[in-house]
């Protein structure tokens, strides 16, 4: 899998149970392979969000997916603006961000870094 850099910016690290948070993510392809977009079929690359317990234990691997707006060549940059649904139960959680080649693997399985951030749901 190609390596990448992920830099999400969340306007708030708190949310209402069953609500959603607005997220803006800038993603840079620092690898040597082009990431195929949503119309590419198997292997298309999407931005994925996993939901973890506050202590980091995985709750939902496929919590939310966001398709890339187009293929991203090596050195290319893309930006995503989306809303991410929140759990219906109040509590402390983590959102874990990364890329996934659909039907193949999460990029982190190939050594790419992910980014997690705590969020309080009330």
PDB file of C-alpha atoms in Angstrom:
ATOM      1  CA  UNK A   1       0.000   0.000   0.000  1.00  0.00           C
ATOM      2  CA  UNK A   2       1.106   3.535  -0.650  1.00  0.00           C
ATOM      3  CA  UNK A   3       2.082   5.783   2.228  1.00  0.00           C
ATOM      4  CA  UNK A   4       0.158   8.930   2.976  1.00  0.00           C
ATOM      5  CA  UNK A   5      -0.200  11.868   5.327  1.00  0.00           C
ATOM      6  CA  UNK A   6      -3.516  12.689   7.015  1.00  0.00           C
ATOM      7  CA  UNK A   7      -4.252  15.998   8.744  1.00  0.00           C
ATOM      8  CA  UNK A   8      -7.841  16.284  10.001  1.00  0.00           C
ATOM      9  CA  UNK A   9      -9.210  19.429  11.593  1.00  0.00           C
ATOM     10  CA  UNK A  10     -12.301  19.074  13.747  1.00  0.00           C
ATOM     11  CA  UNK A  11     -14.105  22.235  14.844  1.00  0.00           C
ATOM     12  CA  UNK A  12     -14.980  20.664  18.210  1.00  0.00           C
ATOM     13  CA  UNK A  13     -13.964  17.533  20.092  1.00  0.00           C
ATOM     14  CA  UNK A  14     -17.422  17.109  21.608  1.00  0.00           C
ATOM     15  CA  UNK A  15     -20.655  15.949  20.017  1.00  0.00           C
ATOM     16  CA  UNK A  16     -24.225  15.005  20.776  1.00  0.00           C
ATOM     17  CA  UNK A  17     -25.180  11.319  20.920  1.00  0.00           C
ATOM     18  CA  UNK A  18     -26.616  10.293  17.560  1.00  0.00           C
ATOM     19  CA  UNK A  19     -25.449  13.555  15.994  1.00  0.00           C
ATOM     20  CA  UNK A  20     -22.576  14.239  13.642  1.00  0.00           C
ATOM     21  CA  UNK A  21     -19.424  16.345  13.515  1.00  0.00           C
ATOM     22  CA  UNK A  22     -18.112  18.314  10.561  1.00  0.00           C
ATOM     23  CA  UNK A  23     -14.609  17.303   9.529  1.00  0.00           C
ATOM     24  CA  UNK A  24     -12.164  18.799   7.031  1.00  0.00           C
ATOM     25  CA  UNK A  25      -9.242  16.593   6.024  1.00  0.00           C
ATOM     26  CA  UNK A  26      -6.267  17.359   3.804  1.00  0.00           C
ATOM     27  CA  UNK A  27      -4.579  14.229   2.466  1.00  0.00           C
ATOM     28  CA  UNK A  28      -1.228  14.093   0.666  1.00  0.00           C
ATOM     29  CA  UNK A  29      -0.097  11.062  -1.306  1.00  0.00           C
ATOM     30  CA  UNK A  30       3.567  10.746  -0.313  1.00  0.00           C
ATOM     31  CA  UNK A  31       3.904   7.314  -1.911  1.00  0.00           C
ATOM     32  CA  UNK A  32       4.735   6.145  -5.425  1.00  0.00           C
ATOM     33  CA  UNK A  33       1.339   4.727  -6.481  1.00  0.00           C
ATOM     34  CA  UNK A  34      -1.750   6.585  -7.664  1.00  0.00           C
ATOM     35  CA  UNK A  35      -4.811   6.132  -5.452  1.00  0.00           C
ATOM     36  CA  UNK A  36      -7.749   5.191  -7.675  1.00  0.00           C
ATOM     37  CA  UNK A  37     -11.014   7.054  -7.033  1.00  0.00           C
ATOM     38  CA  UNK A  38     -14.509   5.710  -6.376  1.00  0.00           C
ATOM     39  CA  UNK A  39     -15.269   4.784  -9.987  1.00  0.00           C
ATOM     40  CA  UNK A  40     -12.222   2.496 -10.169  1.00  0.00           C
ATOM     41  CA  UNK A  41     -13.975  -0.603  -8.754  1.00  0.00           C
ATOM     42  CA  UNK A  42     -12.105  -2.996  -6.423  1.00  0.00           C
ATOM     43  CA  UNK A  43      -9.078  -1.362  -4.847  1.00  0.00           C
ATOM     44  CA  UNK A  44     -10.550   2.121  -4.966  1.00  0.00           C
ATOM     45  CA  UNK A  45      -9.185   4.245  -2.143  1.00  0.00           C
ATOM     46  CA  UNK A  46     -11.529   5.795   0.417  1.00  0.00           C
ATOM     47  CA  UNK A  47     -10.940   7.782   3.581  1.00  0.00           C
ATOM     48  CA  UNK A  48     -12.074   5.673   6.507  1.00  0.00           C
ATOM     49  CA  UNK A  49     -13.051   6.393  10.083  1.00  0.00           C
ATOM     50  CA  UNK A  50     -12.929   3.693  12.738  1.00  0.00           C
ATOM     51  CA  UNK A  51     -14.710   4.058  16.078  1.00  0.00           C
ATOM     52  CA  UNK A  52     -12.780   3.061  19.180  1.00  0.00           C
ATOM     53  CA  UNK A  53     -13.543   2.969  22.900  1.00  0.00           C
ATOM     54  CA  UNK A  54     -11.944   5.790  24.885  1.00  0.00           C
ATOM     55  CA  UNK A  55      -9.129   3.397  25.863  1.00  0.00           C
ATOM     56  CA  UNK A  56      -8.382   2.551  22.220  1.00  0.00           C
ATOM     57  CA  UNK A  57     -10.209  -0.787  21.877  1.00  0.00           C
ATOM     58  CA  UNK A  58     -11.813  -1.163  18.449  1.00  0.00           C
ATOM     59  CA  UNK A  59     -15.617  -0.884  18.424  1.00  0.00           C
ATOM     60  CA  UNK A  60     -16.446  -0.442  14.721  1.00  0.00           C
ATOM     61  CA  UNK A  61     -13.784  -0.895  12.027  1.00  0.00           C
ATOM     62  CA  UNK A  62     -16.010   0.431   9.243  1.00  0.00           C
ATOM     63  CA  UNK A  63     -17.686   3.287  11.107  1.00  0.00           C
ATOM     64  CA  UNK A  64     -17.689   5.741   8.189  1.00  0.00           C
ATOM     65  CA  UNK A  65     -16.249   5.979   4.664  1.00  0.00           C
ATOM     66  CA  UNK A  66     -15.708   9.003   2.443  1.00  0.00           C
ATOM     67  CA  UNK A  67     -14.873   8.546  -1.245  1.00  0.00           C
ATOM     68  CA  UNK A  68     -12.028  10.578  -2.671  1.00  0.00           C
ATOM     69  CA  UNK A  69     -13.242  13.199  -5.183  1.00  0.00           C
ATOM     70  CA  UNK A  70     -10.857  11.822  -7.803  1.00  0.00           C
ATOM     71  CA  UNK A  71      -7.707   9.749  -8.215  1.00  0.00           C
ATOM     72  CA  UNK A  72      -4.673  11.126  -6.352  1.00  0.00           C
ATOM     73  CA  UNK A  73      -1.304  10.810  -8.080  1.00  0.00           C
ATOM     74  CA  UNK A  74       1.974  10.598  -6.152  1.00  0.00           C
ATOM     75  CA  UNK A  75       2.642  14.014  -4.633  1.00  0.00           C
ATOM     76  CA  UNK A  76      -1.003  14.977  -5.084  1.00  0.00           C
ATOM     77  CA  UNK A  77      -3.135  16.595  -2.413  1.00  0.00           C
ATOM     78  CA  UNK A  78      -6.877  16.334  -1.908  1.00  0.00           C
ATOM     79  CA  UNK A  79      -9.257  17.826   0.622  1.00  0.00           C
ATOM     80  CA  UNK A  80     -12.412  16.270   2.025  1.00  0.00           C
ATOM     81  CA  UNK A  81     -15.207  18.070   3.845  1.00  0.00           C
ATOM     82  CA  UNK A  82     -17.736  15.675   5.360  1.00  0.00           C
ATOM     83  CA  UNK A  83     -19.866  14.926   8.393  1.00  0.00           C
ATOM     84  CA  UNK A  84     -19.111  11.905  10.532  1.00  0.00           C
ATOM     85  CA  UNK A  85     -21.926  10.262  12.501  1.00  0.00           C
ATOM     86  CA  UNK A  86     -21.527   9.896  16.247  1.00  0.00           C
ATOM     87  CA  UNK A  87     -22.486   6.902  18.392  1.00  0.00           C
ATOM     88  CA  UNK A  88     -25.978   6.900  19.893  1.00  0.00           C
ATOM     89  CA  UNK A  89     -24.665   6.144  23.397  1.00  0.00           C
ATOM     90  CA  UNK A  90     -22.967   8.893  25.425  1.00  0.00           C
ATOM     91  CA  UNK A  91     -19.367   8.248  26.424  1.00  0.00           C
ATOM     92  CA  UNK A  92     -15.719   8.772  25.593  1.00  0.00           C
ATOM     93  CA  UNK A  93     -14.595   7.504  22.230  1.00  0.00           C
ATOM     94  CA  UNK A  94     -11.802   7.879  19.725  1.00  0.00           C
ATOM     95  CA  UNK A  95     -12.101   8.468  16.009  1.00  0.00           C
ATOM     96  CA  UNK A  96      -9.302   6.783  14.076  1.00  0.00           C
ATOM     97  CA  UNK A  97      -8.615   8.166  10.605  1.00  0.00           C
ATOM     98  CA  UNK A  98      -6.898   6.374   7.731  1.00  0.00           C
ATOM     99  CA  UNK A  99      -7.138   5.289   4.115  1.00  0.00           C
ATOM    100  CA  UNK A 100      -8.469   1.983   2.859  1.00  0.00           C
ATOM    101  CA  UNK A 101      -8.101   0.263  -0.501  1.00  0.00           C
ATOM    102  CA  UNK A 102     -11.544  -1.337  -0.678  1.00  0.00           C
ATOM    103  CA  UNK A 103     -11.478  -5.113  -0.839  1.00  0.00           C
ATOM    104  CA  UNK A 104      -7.700  -5.093  -0.312  1.00  0.00           C
ATOM    105  CA  UNK A 105      -6.548  -3.607   3.021  1.00  0.00           C
ATOM    106  CA  UNK A 106      -6.360  -0.593   5.278  1.00  0.00           C
ATOM    107  CA  UNK A 107      -3.194   1.371   4.485  1.00  0.00           C
ATOM    108  CA  UNK A 108      -2.072   0.994   8.110  1.00  0.00           C
ATOM    109  CA  UNK A 109      -1.589  -2.762   7.455  1.00  0.00           C
ATOM    110  CA  UNK A 110       1.194  -1.723   5.050  1.00  0.00           C
ATOM    111  CA  UNK A 111       2.851   0.560   7.589  1.00  0.00           C
ATOM    112  CA  UNK A 112       1.072   3.871   6.972  1.00  0.00           C
ATOM    113  CA  UNK A 113       0.435   5.980  10.035  1.00  0.00           C
ATOM    114  CA  UNK A 114      -3.074   6.691  11.259  1.00  0.00           C
ATOM    115  CA  UNK A 115      -4.359   9.487  13.411  1.00  0.00           C
ATOM    116  CA  UNK A 116      -6.716   9.077  16.367  1.00  0.00           C
ATOM    117  CA  UNK A 117      -8.403  11.724  18.434  1.00  0.00           C
ATOM    118  CA  UNK A 118     -10.599  11.532  21.525  1.00  0.00           C
ATOM    119  CA  UNK A 119     -14.163  12.781  21.380  1.00  0.00           C
ATOM    120  CA  UNK A 120     -16.713  13.174  24.156  1.00  0.00           C
ATOM    121  CA  UNK A 121     -20.260  12.225  23.200  1.00  0.00           C
ATOM    122  CA  UNK A 122     -23.059  13.471  25.463  1.00  0.00           C
TER     123      UNK A 122
END
